[in-house]
Amino acid sequence: MAKSRRQFLRIVGSTAVIAAAGTAGFIATRTPETALAPWSQAGSGYTDPRKRALSFAVLAPNPHNQQPWLVTLEGQDSFTLSYDLDQMLPHTDPFNRQIVIGLGCFLELMRMAAASDGYRADVTLFPEGEPEPVLDGRPIARVTLVKDGSVAASPLFAEVFNRRSNKEPFDMSKPVAREDMSSIVGVVGDGAITGTIHDQGSIETLKDLSWRAHLIEVETPRTYMESVDVMRFGKSEINANPDGIDLGGAFLEALNMAGILTREELSDMTSTAYAQGIDMYRDIIWSAMGYVYVATATNTRRDQIASGRDWIRMNLKANQLGIAIHPLSQALQEYPEMDALLTELHETLGQQGSRVQMFARVGYGPALSPSPRWPIDAKIT
């Protein structure tokens, strides 16, 4: 955040903000401990193996950190995974494809956690049929945990507490080795289509495409406001609602208190806050040191779940290698203004006729704090 912080201070020039953000007492009290507690509590204090596995699953990546999952415990060893229809993203994800991928991430982390305790997770996907064209209340999966001594723990599970989606500028002096990119996509399941982009010409082409896709999202009022509406500003708001996009920490909270970084300012597409947000993301997009992706031959709900399971393994593998990874969802979204770039991305990647499900930049980035989470008990109906 150091570079972004300097950039913002050049724009706002507020000595009050500088003073507030630099006060030791203010800094020390701005961490939203309640919202971050699920990261330290995962796996602790649960006698029910389902709750123990699910306490890790809530740490899964998901679009806009909406955490849509809902769980119903059944009997002594089973549960049903469903979702909260109020946590959808109808403008940028009108067919709920990204939400389903996030639910696939949830299922895979649950499976890994159960395996680490010697349980096999028997998963029946879409027991009442695949909900199409949008999620309609029918469940995602029914799961039974079975004690099984032959189940092996995944070495990737050791990375669960350190996993991040790194949305910061990457170090452009450090290239990512081709073999490391191959290792990242090498953890996907059978039947997936994967690819790595490491030649400089293609990287520059995809930087430009990613930037144009970002501009479409933030310059289209309804898609931009979908992000603004789920932003959480400062410690109190993040603790009260540990989903959505968190804008916390001493510096950002000081900007919020000074009236510079507020929902109202960001909603105004003529404001300094809006313009500076675009400038900050330019540094992020243009610092990509390579790309990885996973695609499927078709685009069924089962494909989307499988892609989520693949994505969390890719994320964990990147972390194991010390490589930062950041999913770029904009050009994969399905609304009219993005249609041309959705087609262009598939053509650029040579995936016409397939469906690219996840596309991400890779590089070396700064260490980050985890994202806020609801605890599993808040998600059990």
mmCIF file of C-alpha atoms in Angstrom:
data_model
loop_
_atom_site.group_PDB
_atom_site.id
_atom_site.type_symbol
_atom_site.label_atom_id
_atom_site.label_comp_id
_atom_site.label_asym_id
_atom_site.label_seq_id
_atom_site.Cartn_x
_atom_site.Cartn_y
_atom_site.Cartn_z
ATOM 1 C CA MET A 1 0.000 0.000 0.000
ATOM 2 C CA ALA A 2 3.034 2.330 0.357
ATOM 3 C CA LYS A 3 2.999 3.567 -3.239
ATOM 4 C CA SER A 4 -0.784 3.935 -3.274
ATOM 5 C CA ARG A 5 -0.612 5.825 0.014
ATOM 6 C CA ARG A 6 1.908 8.328 -1.367
ATOM 7 C CA GLN A 7 -0.174 8.809 -4.489
ATOM 8 C CA PHE A 8 -3.304 9.517 -2.495
ATOM 9 C CA LEU A 9 -1.522 11.994 -0.225
ATOM 10 C CA ARG A 10 -0.262 13.924 -3.256
ATOM 11 C CA ILE A 11 -3.876 14.311 -4.322
ATOM 12 C CA VAL A 12 -5.570 15.087 -1.020
ATOM 13 C CA GLY A 13 -2.726 16.982 0.686
ATOM 14 C CA SER A 14 -4.458 16.771 4.056
ATOM 15 C CA THR A 15 -2.206 17.364 7.077
ATOM 16 C CA ALA A 16 -5.066 16.249 9.314
ATOM 17 C CA VAL A 17 -5.147 12.894 7.556
ATOM 18 C CA ILE A 18 -1.370 12.530 7.745
ATOM 19 C CA ALA A 19 -1.420 13.318 11.474
ATOM 20 C CA ALA A 20 -4.300 10.957 12.246
ATOM 21 C CA ALA A 21 -2.949 8.073 10.191
ATOM 22 C CA GLY A 22 0.497 8.408 11.723
ATOM 23 C CA THR A 23 -0.571 8.374 15.384
ATOM 24 C CA ALA A 24 0.637 5.210 17.088
ATOM 25 C CA GLY A 25 -2.472 4.862 19.237
ATOM 26 C CA PHE A 26 -4.777 5.284 16.255
ATOM 27 C CA ILE A 27 -2.862 2.719 14.204
ATOM 28 C CA ALA A 28 -2.853 0.192 17.038
ATOM 29 C CA THR A 29 -6.636 0.284 17.447
ATOM 30 C CA ARG A 30 -7.778 0.124 13.823
ATOM 31 C CA THR A 31 -7.528 -3.633 13.250
ATOM 32 C CA PRO A 32 -11.013 -5.230 12.954
ATOM 33 C CA GLU A 33 -10.232 -8.140 15.277
ATOM 34 C CA THR A 34 -13.773 -9.549 15.281
ATOM 35 C CA ALA A 35 -13.923 -9.734 11.483
ATOM 36 C CA LEU A 36 -10.486 -11.386 11.281
ATOM 37 C CA ALA A 37 -11.076 -13.869 14.115
ATOM 38 C CA PRO A 38 -12.228 -16.746 11.823
ATOM 39 C CA TRP A 39 -8.666 -16.973 10.488
ATOM 40 C CA SER A 40 -7.199 -17.679 13.917
ATOM 41 C CA GLN A 41 -10.149 -19.739 15.138
ATOM 42 C CA ALA A 42 -10.436 -22.141 12.184
ATOM 43 C CA GLY A 43 -10.171 -25.734 13.363
ATOM 44 C CA SER A 44 -10.209 -24.808 17.054
ATOM 45 C CA GLY A 45 -12.813 -25.768 19.636
ATOM 46 C CA TYR A 46 -15.001 -27.971 17.405
ATOM 47 C CA THR A 47 -15.888 -31.524 18.406
ATOM 48 C CA ASP A 48 -18.146 -31.957 15.373
ATOM 49 C CA PRO A 49 -15.869 -32.821 12.399
ATOM 50 C CA ARG A 50 -18.304 -31.077 10.050
ATOM 51 C CA LYS A 51 -17.999 -27.768 11.886
ATOM 52 C CA ARG A 52 -14.250 -28.165 12.082
ATOM 53 C CA ALA A 53 -13.970 -28.691 8.299
ATOM 54 C CA LEU A 54 -16.440 -25.902 7.581
ATOM 55 C CA SER A 55 -14.539 -23.475 9.814
ATOM 56 C CA PHE A 56 -11.719 -23.711 7.255
ATOM 57 C CA ALA A 57 -14.075 -23.584 4.278
ATOM 58 C CA VAL A 58 -15.302 -20.080 5.191
ATOM 59 C CA LEU A 59 -11.766 -18.820 4.444
ATOM 60 C CA ALA A 60 -12.290 -19.587 0.731
ATOM 61 C CA PRO A 61 -11.908 -16.832 -1.895
ATOM 62 C CA ASN A 62 -15.136 -15.631 -3.471
ATOM 63 C CA PRO A 63 -16.279 -12.693 -5.643
ATOM 64 C CA HIS A 64 -16.398 -9.344 -3.850
ATOM 65 C CA ASN A 65 -15.973 -11.328 -0.615
ATOM 66 C CA GLN A 66 -19.740 -11.852 -0.579
ATOM 67 C CA GLN A 67 -19.448 -15.177 1.302
ATOM 68 C CA PRO A 68 -22.808 -16.408 -0.018
ATOM 69 C CA TRP A 69 -22.591 -19.891 1.496
ATOM 70 C CA LEU A 70 -25.248 -21.249 3.850
ATOM 71 C CA VAL A 71 -25.041 -24.644 5.566
ATOM 72 C CA THR A 72 -27.736 -26.885 7.051
ATOM 73 C CA LEU A 73 -26.430 -29.657 9.332
ATOM 74 C CA GLU A 74 -28.292 -32.954 8.960
ATOM 75 C CA GLY A 75 -28.074 -36.004 11.217
ATOM 76 C CA GLN A 76 -24.696 -36.781 12.763
ATOM 77 C CA ASP A 77 -22.418 -36.626 9.737
ATOM 78 C CA SER A 78 -24.029 -34.759 6.810
ATOM 79 C CA PHE A 79 -24.845 -31.240 5.680
ATOM 80 C CA THR A 80 -26.349 -29.378 2.733
ATOM 81 C CA LEU A 81 -24.563 -26.448 1.110
ATOM 82 C CA SER A 82 -26.794 -23.693 -0.247
ATOM 83 C CA TYR A 83 -26.449 -19.908 -0.688
ATOM 84 C CA ASP A 84 -27.928 -16.570 0.263
ATOM 85 C CA LEU A 85 -29.724 -15.056 -2.729
ATOM 86 C CA ASP A 86 -29.248 -11.606 -1.162
ATOM 87 C CA GLN A 87 -25.473 -11.954 -1.646
ATOM 88 C CA MET A 88 -25.531 -12.175 -5.440
ATOM 89 C CA LEU A 89 -23.913 -9.685 -7.865
ATOM 90 C CA PRO A 90 -26.619 -9.295 -10.530
ATOM 91 C CA HIS A 91 -24.901 -6.589 -12.599
ATOM 92 C CA THR A 92 -21.375 -8.012 -12.961
ATOM 93 C CA ASP A 93 -22.330 -11.675 -12.479
ATOM 94 C CA PRO A 94 -25.861 -11.878 -13.881
ATOM 95 C CA PHE A 95 -25.828 -15.676 -14.311
ATOM 96 C CA ASN A 96 -24.120 -16.279 -10.934
ATOM 97 C CA ARG A 97 -21.167 -18.040 -12.601
ATOM 98 C CA GLN A 98 -18.602 -16.362 -10.349
ATOM 99 C CA ILE A 99 -20.680 -17.042 -7.235
ATOM 100 C CA VAL A 100 -20.801 -20.757 -8.099
ATOM 101 C CA ILE A 101 -17.022 -20.794 -8.610
ATOM 102 C CA GLY A 102 -16.668 -19.338 -5.106
ATOM 103 C CA LEU A 103 -18.885 -22.127 -3.763
ATOM 104 C CA GLY A 104 -16.557 -24.594 -5.492
ATOM 105 C CA CYS A 105 -13.644 -23.038 -3.608
ATOM 106 C CA PHE A 106 -15.629 -23.500 -0.382
ATOM 107 C CA LEU A 107 -16.239 -27.193 -1.110
ATOM 108 C CA GLU A 108 -12.596 -27.862 -1.906
ATOM 109 C CA LEU A 109 -11.299 -26.220 1.265
ATOM 110 C CA MET A 110 -13.887 -28.199 3.233
ATOM 111 C CA ARG A 111 -12.697 -31.424 1.564
ATOM 112 C CA MET A 112 -9.038 -30.632 2.321
ATOM 113 C CA ALA A 113 -9.816 -29.811 5.953
ATOM 114 C CA ALA A 114 -11.835 -33.020 6.404
ATOM 115 C CA ALA A 115 -9.023 -35.070 4.832
ATOM 116 C CA SER A 116 -6.504 -33.544 7.228
ATOM 117 C CA ASP A 117 -8.587 -35.093 10.036
ATOM 118 C CA GLY A 118 -8.929 -38.463 8.293
ATOM 119 C CA TYR A 119 -12.432 -37.957 6.869
ATOM 120 C CA ARG A 120 -13.569 -38.567 3.320
ATOM 121 C CA ALA A 121 -16.096 -36.064 2.019
ATOM 122 C CA ASP A 122 -18.729 -37.785 -0.133
ATOM 123 C CA VAL A 123 -20.216 -34.954 -2.207
ATOM 124 C CA THR A 124 -23.413 -35.136 -4.236
ATOM 125 C CA LEU A 125 -23.597 -32.037 -6.431
ATOM 126 C CA PHE A 126 -26.926 -30.402 -7.256
ATOM 127 C CA PRO A 127 -29.154 -33.049 -5.649
ATOM 128 C CA GLU A 128 -32.261 -31.208 -6.908
ATOM 129 C CA GLY A 129 -30.807 -30.367 -10.332
ATOM 130 C CA GLU A 130 -28.534 -27.628 -11.642
ATOM 131 C CA PRO A 131 -30.158 -24.218 -11.116
ATOM 132 C CA GLU A 132 -30.301 -22.425 -14.479
ATOM 133 C CA PRO A 133 -30.100 -19.785 -15.857
ATOM 134 C CA VAL A 134 -29.604 -18.230 -12.409
ATOM 135 C CA LEU A 135 -29.400 -19.638 -8.900
ATOM 136 C CA ASP A 136 -32.942 -20.238 -7.729
ATOM 137 C CA GLY A 137 -32.681 -21.692 -4.239
ATOM 138 C CA ARG A 138 -31.903 -25.293 -5.179
ATOM 139 C CA PRO A 139 -28.911 -26.522 -3.151
ATOM 140 C CA ILE A 140 -25.344 -26.773 -4.389
ATOM 141 C CA ALA A 141 -24.388 -30.028 -2.682
ATOM 142 C CA ARG A 142 -25.141 -32.589 -0.019
ATOM 143 C CA VAL A 143 -22.059 -33.798 1.822
ATOM 144 C CA THR A 144 -21.423 -36.709 4.177
ATOM 145 C CA LEU A 145 -18.165 -37.059 6.107
ATOM 146 C CA VAL A 146 -16.937 -40.647 6.497
ATOM 147 C CA LYS A 147 -14.003 -41.689 8.664
ATOM 148 C CA ASP A 148 -11.509 -43.264 6.273
ATOM 149 C CA GLY A 149 -7.941 -44.184 7.133
ATOM 150 C CA SER A 150 -6.960 -44.250 3.461
ATOM 151 C CA VAL A 151 -7.629 -40.522 2.955
ATOM 152 C CA ALA A 152 -4.417 -38.543 2.523
ATOM 153 C CA ALA A 153 -4.031 -34.927 3.583
ATOM 154 C CA SER A 154 -3.114 -32.494 0.802
ATOM 155 C CA PRO A 155 0.267 -30.757 1.178
ATOM 156 C CA LEU A 156 -1.440 -27.613 -0.133
ATOM 157 C CA PHE A 157 -3.654 -27.459 2.956
ATOM 158 C CA ALA A 158 -0.690 -26.193 4.977
ATOM 159 C CA GLU A 159 -1.011 -22.904 3.059
ATOM 160 C CA VAL A 160 -4.614 -22.224 4.037
ATOM 161 C CA PHE A 161 -3.870 -19.542 6.650
ATOM 162 C CA ASN A 162 -1.411 -17.714 4.391
ATOM 163 C CA ARG A 163 -3.515 -17.757 1.222
ATOM 164 C CA ARG A 164 -4.303 -14.359 -0.270
ATOM 165 C CA SER A 165 -5.660 -12.807 -3.452
ATOM 166 C CA ASN A 166 -3.022 -10.113 -3.850
ATOM 167 C CA LYS A 167 -4.548 -6.900 -5.208
ATOM 168 C CA GLU A 168 -1.377 -4.810 -4.909
ATOM 169 C CA PRO A 169 1.217 -3.776 -7.525
ATOM 170 C CA PHE A 170 3.790 -6.500 -8.154
ATOM 171 C CA ASP A 171 7.583 -6.127 -8.198
ATOM 172 C CA MET A 172 8.375 -5.538 -11.874
ATOM 173 C CA SER A 173 12.057 -6.317 -11.350
ATOM 174 C CA LYS A 174 11.291 -9.960 -10.495
ATOM 175 C CA PRO A 175 10.092 -12.227 -13.315
ATOM 176 C CA VAL A 176 8.165 -15.407 -12.536
ATOM 177 C CA ALA A 177 9.865 -18.569 -13.766
ATOM 178 C CA ARG A 178 8.032 -20.499 -16.466
ATOM 179 C CA GLU A 179 8.325 -23.707 -14.473
ATOM 180 C CA ASP A 180 6.695 -22.055 -11.446
ATOM 181 C CA MET A 181 3.722 -20.972 -13.566
ATOM 182 C CA SER A 182 3.470 -24.541 -14.866
ATOM 183 C CA SER A 183 3.461 -25.801 -11.267
ATOM 184 C CA ILE A 184 0.587 -23.467 -10.412
ATOM 185 C CA VAL A 185 -1.652 -24.797 -13.191
ATOM 186 C CA GLY A 186 -0.371 -28.330 -12.614
ATOM 187 C CA VAL A 187 -2.625 -28.840 -9.579
ATOM 188 C CA VAL A 188 -5.923 -28.687 -11.476
ATOM 189 C CA GLY A 189 -8.190 -31.686 -11.916
ATOM 190 C CA ASP A 190 -8.655 -33.948 -14.892
ATOM 191 C CA GLY A 191 -10.502 -32.442 -17.828
ATOM 192 C CA ALA A 192 -9.632 -28.815 -17.120
ATOM 193 C CA ILE A 193 -7.959 -26.655 -19.744
ATOM 194 C CA THR A 194 -5.061 -24.607 -18.391
ATOM 195 C CA GLY A 195 -2.576 -22.130 -19.749
ATOM 196 C CA THR A 196 0.304 -19.879 -18.755
ATOM 197 C CA ILE A 197 1.364 -16.612 -20.404
ATOM 198 C CA HIS A 198 5.011 -15.677 -19.901
ATOM 199 C CA ASP A 199 6.311 -14.074 -23.124
ATOM 200 C CA GLN A 200 6.553 -10.296 -22.861
ATOM 201 C CA GLY A 201 4.565 -9.510 -26.008
ATOM 202 C CA SER A 202 1.551 -11.493 -24.847
ATOM 203 C CA ILE A 203 1.854 -10.063 -21.322
ATOM 204 C CA GLU A 204 1.663 -6.522 -22.703
ATOM 205 C CA THR A 205 -1.345 -7.443 -24.844
ATOM 206 C CA LEU A 206 -3.164 -8.872 -21.827
ATOM 207 C CA LYS A 207 -2.269 -5.898 -19.649
ATOM 208 C CA ASP A 208 -3.960 -3.637 -22.180
ATOM 209 C CA LEU A 209 -6.995 -5.915 -22.455
ATOM 210 C CA SER A 210 -7.316 -6.182 -18.656
ATOM 211 C CA TRP A 211 -7.074 -2.423 -18.292
ATOM 212 C CA ARG A 212 -9.776 -1.790 -20.890
ATOM 213 C CA ALA A 213 -12.020 -4.328 -19.140
ATOM 214 C CA HIS A 214 -11.476 -2.603 -15.796
ATOM 215 C CA LEU A 215 -12.393 0.762 -17.306
ATOM 216 C CA ILE A 216 -15.628 -0.665 -18.693
ATOM 217 C CA GLU A 217 -16.602 -1.955 -15.251
ATOM 218 C CA VAL A 218 -15.823 1.282 -13.387
ATOM 219 C CA GLU A 219 -17.217 3.583 -16.082
ATOM 220 C CA THR A 220 -20.524 1.707 -16.338
ATOM 221 C CA PRO A 221 -22.559 3.185 -13.458
ATOM 222 C CA ARG A 222 -24.560 0.096 -12.479
ATOM 223 C CA THR A 223 -21.548 -2.255 -12.458
ATOM 224 C CA TYR A 224 -19.344 0.254 -10.651
ATOM 225 C CA MET A 225 -21.958 0.957 -7.993
ATOM 226 C CA GLU A 226 -22.325 -2.766 -7.355
ATOM 227 C CA SER A 227 -18.809 -2.604 -5.904
ATOM 228 C CA VAL A 228 -19.355 0.664 -4.024
ATOM 229 C CA ASP A 229 -22.527 -0.664 -2.427
ATOM 230 C CA VAL A 230 -20.654 -3.546 -0.773
ATOM 231 C CA MET A 231 -17.676 -1.501 0.467
ATOM 232 C CA ARG A 232 -17.097 -1.461 4.229
ATOM 233 C CA PHE A 233 -15.341 1.613 5.642
ATOM 234 C CA GLY A 234 -13.307 1.407 8.836
ATOM 235 C CA LYS A 235 -13.081 -0.929 11.779
ATOM 236 C CA SER A 236 -16.628 -0.622 13.120
ATOM 237 C CA GLU A 237 -18.333 -1.152 9.769
ATOM 238 C CA ILE A 238 -16.049 -4.080 8.880
ATOM 239 C CA ASN A 239 -16.628 -5.803 12.227
ATOM 240 C CA ALA A 240 -20.383 -5.346 11.881
ATOM 241 C CA ASN A 241 -20.449 -6.642 8.290
ATOM 242 C CA PRO A 242 -17.351 -8.753 7.571
ATOM 243 C CA ASP A 243 -18.308 -9.389 3.965
ATOM 244 C CA GLY A 244 -17.933 -7.206 0.891
ATOM 245 C CA ILE A 245 -14.896 -5.078 0.046
ATOM 246 C CA ASP A 246 -13.084 -3.903 3.169
ATOM 247 C CA LEU A 247 -11.460 -0.475 3.212
ATOM 248 C CA GLY A 248 -9.798 -0.608 6.599
ATOM 249 C CA GLY A 249 -6.514 0.161 8.287
ATOM 250 C CA ALA A 250 -5.319 3.384 9.870
ATOM 251 C CA PHE A 251 -4.620 5.285 6.658
ATOM 252 C CA LEU A 252 -7.867 4.478 4.832
ATOM 253 C CA GLU A 253 -9.920 4.992 7.972
ATOM 254 C CA ALA A 254 -8.319 8.399 8.474
ATOM 255 C CA LEU A 255 -9.283 9.320 4.912
ATOM 256 C CA ASN A 256 -12.812 8.179 5.658
ATOM 257 C CA MET A 257 -12.987 10.224 8.866
ATOM 258 C CA ALA A 258 -11.743 13.277 6.959
ATOM 259 C CA GLY A 259 -14.572 12.873 4.439
ATOM 260 C CA ILE A 260 -12.170 12.105 1.582
ATOM 261 C CA LEU A 261 -12.721 8.371 1.155
ATOM 262 C CA THR A 262 -16.436 7.837 1.704
ATOM 263 C CA ARG A 263 -19.203 5.976 -0.077
ATOM 264 C CA GLU A 264 -20.625 9.303 -1.178
ATOM 265 C CA GLU A 265 -17.300 10.488 -2.645
ATOM 266 C CA LEU A 266 -16.667 7.203 -4.429
ATOM 267 C CA SER A 267 -20.208 7.223 -5.791
ATOM 268 C CA ASP A 268 -19.484 10.552 -7.483
ATOM 269 C CA MET A 269 -17.728 9.666 -10.742
ATOM 270 C CA THR A 270 -16.401 13.253 -10.981
ATOM 271 C CA SER A 271 -14.706 13.151 -7.559
ATOM 272 C CA THR A 272 -11.007 13.007 -6.707
ATOM 273 C CA ALA A 273 -11.573 9.781 -4.799
ATOM 274 C CA TYR A 274 -13.053 8.117 -7.891
ATOM 275 C CA ALA A 275 -10.224 9.353 -10.153
ATOM 276 C CA GLN A 276 -7.533 8.288 -7.708
ATOM 277 C CA GLY A 277 -9.109 4.849 -7.365
ATOM 278 C CA ILE A 278 -8.730 4.392 -11.111
ATOM 279 C CA ASP A 279 -5.104 5.575 -10.953
ATOM 280 C CA MET A 280 -4.313 3.106 -8.190
ATOM 281 C CA TYR A 281 -5.747 0.203 -10.160
ATOM 282 C CA ARG A 282 -3.690 1.188 -13.206
ATOM 283 C CA ASP A 283 -0.517 0.404 -11.240
ATOM 284 C CA ILE A 284 -2.000 -2.948 -10.242
ATOM 285 C CA ILE A 285 -3.016 -4.011 -13.754
ATOM 286 C CA TRP A 286 0.180 -2.879 -15.445
ATOM 287 C CA SER A 287 2.481 -4.653 -12.973
ATOM 288 C CA ALA A 288 1.489 -8.161 -14.119
ATOM 289 C CA MET A 289 4.526 -10.399 -14.622
ATOM 290 C CA GLY A 290 2.586 -13.211 -16.285
ATOM 291 C CA TYR A 291 -0.830 -14.845 -16.375
ATOM 292 C CA VAL A 292 -2.415 -18.198 -15.634
ATOM 293 C CA TYR A 293 -5.898 -19.394 -16.455
ATOM 294 C CA VAL A 294 -8.241 -22.353 -16.189
ATOM 295 C CA ALA A 295 -10.999 -23.071 -18.717
ATOM 296 C CA THR A 296 -13.628 -25.720 -19.371
ATOM 297 C CA ALA A 297 -14.946 -27.223 -22.592
ATOM 298 C CA THR A 298 -18.522 -26.406 -21.546
ATOM 299 C CA ASN A 299 -20.014 -24.016 -19.000
ATOM 300 C CA THR A 300 -22.314 -26.059 -16.788
ATOM 301 C CA ARG A 301 -22.775 -25.522 -13.077
ATOM 302 C CA ARG A 302 -20.619 -28.619 -12.509
ATOM 303 C CA ASP A 303 -17.889 -27.034 -14.647
ATOM 304 C CA GLN A 304 -18.088 -23.912 -12.501
ATOM 305 C CA ILE A 305 -17.820 -25.895 -9.258
ATOM 306 C CA ALA A 306 -14.840 -27.825 -10.667
ATOM 307 C CA SER A 307 -13.199 -24.551 -11.684
ATOM 308 C CA GLY A 308 -13.606 -23.225 -8.148
ATOM 309 C CA ARG A 309 -11.970 -26.341 -6.755
ATOM 310 C CA ASP A 310 -9.157 -25.926 -9.274
ATOM 311 C CA TRP A 311 -8.788 -22.233 -8.484
ATOM 312 C CA ILE A 312 -8.320 -22.661 -4.730
ATOM 313 C CA ARG A 313 -5.633 -25.281 -5.381
ATOM 314 C CA MET A 314 -3.907 -22.912 -7.833
ATOM 315 C CA ASN A 315 -4.096 -20.129 -5.250
ATOM 316 C CA LEU A 316 -2.620 -22.356 -2.532
ATOM 317 C CA LYS A 317 0.114 -23.633 -4.861
ATOM 318 C CA ALA A 318 1.117 -20.092 -5.813
ATOM 319 C CA ASN A 319 1.335 -19.219 -2.138
ATOM 320 C CA GLN A 320 3.470 -22.303 -1.495
ATOM 321 C CA LEU A 321 5.882 -21.039 -4.164
ATOM 322 C CA GLY A 322 5.946 -17.524 -2.716
ATOM 323 C CA ILE A 323 4.165 -16.123 -5.789
ATOM 324 C CA ALA A 324 1.378 -13.540 -5.562
ATOM 325 C CA ILE A 325 -1.757 -14.241 -7.585
ATOM 326 C CA HIS A 326 -4.675 -11.946 -8.345
ATOM 327 C CA PRO A 327 -7.802 -13.046 -10.253
ATOM 328 C CA LEU A 328 -8.914 -10.579 -12.930
ATOM 329 C CA SER A 329 -12.621 -11.167 -13.345
ATOM 330 C CA GLN A 330 -13.612 -8.094 -15.338
ATOM 331 C CA ALA A 331 -13.082 -9.401 -18.891
ATOM 332 C CA LEU A 332 -14.852 -12.660 -17.967
ATOM 333 C CA GLN A 333 -18.087 -10.982 -16.952
ATOM 334 C CA GLU A 334 -21.316 -11.388 -18.889
ATOM 335 C CA TYR A 335 -23.110 -8.115 -19.485
ATOM 336 C CA PRO A 336 -23.585 -6.279 -22.790
ATOM 337 C CA GLU A 337 -20.871 -3.640 -22.342
ATOM 338 C CA MET A 338 -18.265 -6.372 -21.717
ATOM 339 C CA ASP A 339 -19.283 -8.773 -24.496
ATOM 340 C CA ALA A 340 -16.617 -7.667 -26.989
ATOM 341 C CA LEU A 341 -13.776 -7.994 -24.479
ATOM 342 C CA LEU A 342 -15.072 -11.368 -23.281
ATOM 343 C CA THR A 343 -14.755 -12.566 -26.878
ATOM 344 C CA GLU A 344 -11.369 -10.857 -27.306
ATOM 345 C CA LEU A 345 -9.935 -12.502 -24.195
ATOM 346 C CA HIS A 346 -10.951 -15.953 -25.412
ATOM 347 C CA GLU A 347 -9.425 -15.250 -28.807
ATOM 348 C CA THR A 348 -6.206 -13.915 -27.281
ATOM 349 C CA LEU A 349 -5.858 -17.018 -25.116
ATOM 350 C CA GLY A 350 -6.746 -19.324 -28.012
ATOM 351 C CA GLN A 351 -9.826 -20.580 -26.181
ATOM 352 C CA GLN A 352 -12.587 -19.945 -28.699
ATOM 353 C CA GLY A 353 -15.228 -22.599 -28.139
ATOM 354 C CA SER A 354 -14.219 -23.089 -24.488
ATOM 355 C CA ARG A 355 -15.136 -21.087 -21.413
ATOM 356 C CA VAL A 356 -12.315 -19.394 -19.516
ATOM 357 C CA GLN A 357 -13.479 -19.584 -15.917
ATOM 358 C CA MET A 358 -10.565 -17.973 -14.046
ATOM 359 C CA PHE A 359 -7.846 -15.652 -15.362
ATOM 360 C CA ALA A 360 -5.178 -14.179 -13.072
ATOM 361 C CA ARG A 361 -2.011 -12.142 -13.063
ATOM 362 C CA VAL A 362 1.011 -13.456 -11.179
ATOM 363 C CA GLY A 363 4.151 -11.860 -9.786
ATOM 364 C CA TYR A 364 5.853 -11.058 -6.510
ATOM 365 C CA GLY A 365 3.926 -8.766 -4.193
ATOM 366 C CA PRO A 366 3.884 -7.480 -0.619
ATOM 367 C CA ALA A 367 2.674 -9.499 2.365
ATOM 368 C CA LEU A 368 -0.977 -8.793 3.110
ATOM 369 C CA SER A 369 -3.409 -9.186 5.966
ATOM 370 C CA PRO A 370 -6.318 -11.614 5.467
ATOM 371 C CA SER A 371 -9.772 -10.492 4.389
ATOM 372 C CA PRO A 372 -12.620 -10.301 6.904
ATOM 373 C CA ARG A 373 -14.878 -13.328 7.269
ATOM 374 C CA TRP A 374 -18.127 -14.360 8.899
ATOM 375 C CA PRO A 375 -17.538 -17.271 11.300
ATOM 376 C CA ILE A 376 -19.050 -20.609 10.330
ATOM 377 C CA ASP A 377 -21.635 -20.415 13.125
ATOM 378 C CA ALA A 378 -23.108 -17.345 11.406
ATOM 379 C CA LYS A 379 -23.553 -19.384 8.231
ATOM 380 C CA ILE A 380 -25.261 -22.449 9.706
ATOM 381 C CA THR A 381 -29.014 -22.183 9.281
#
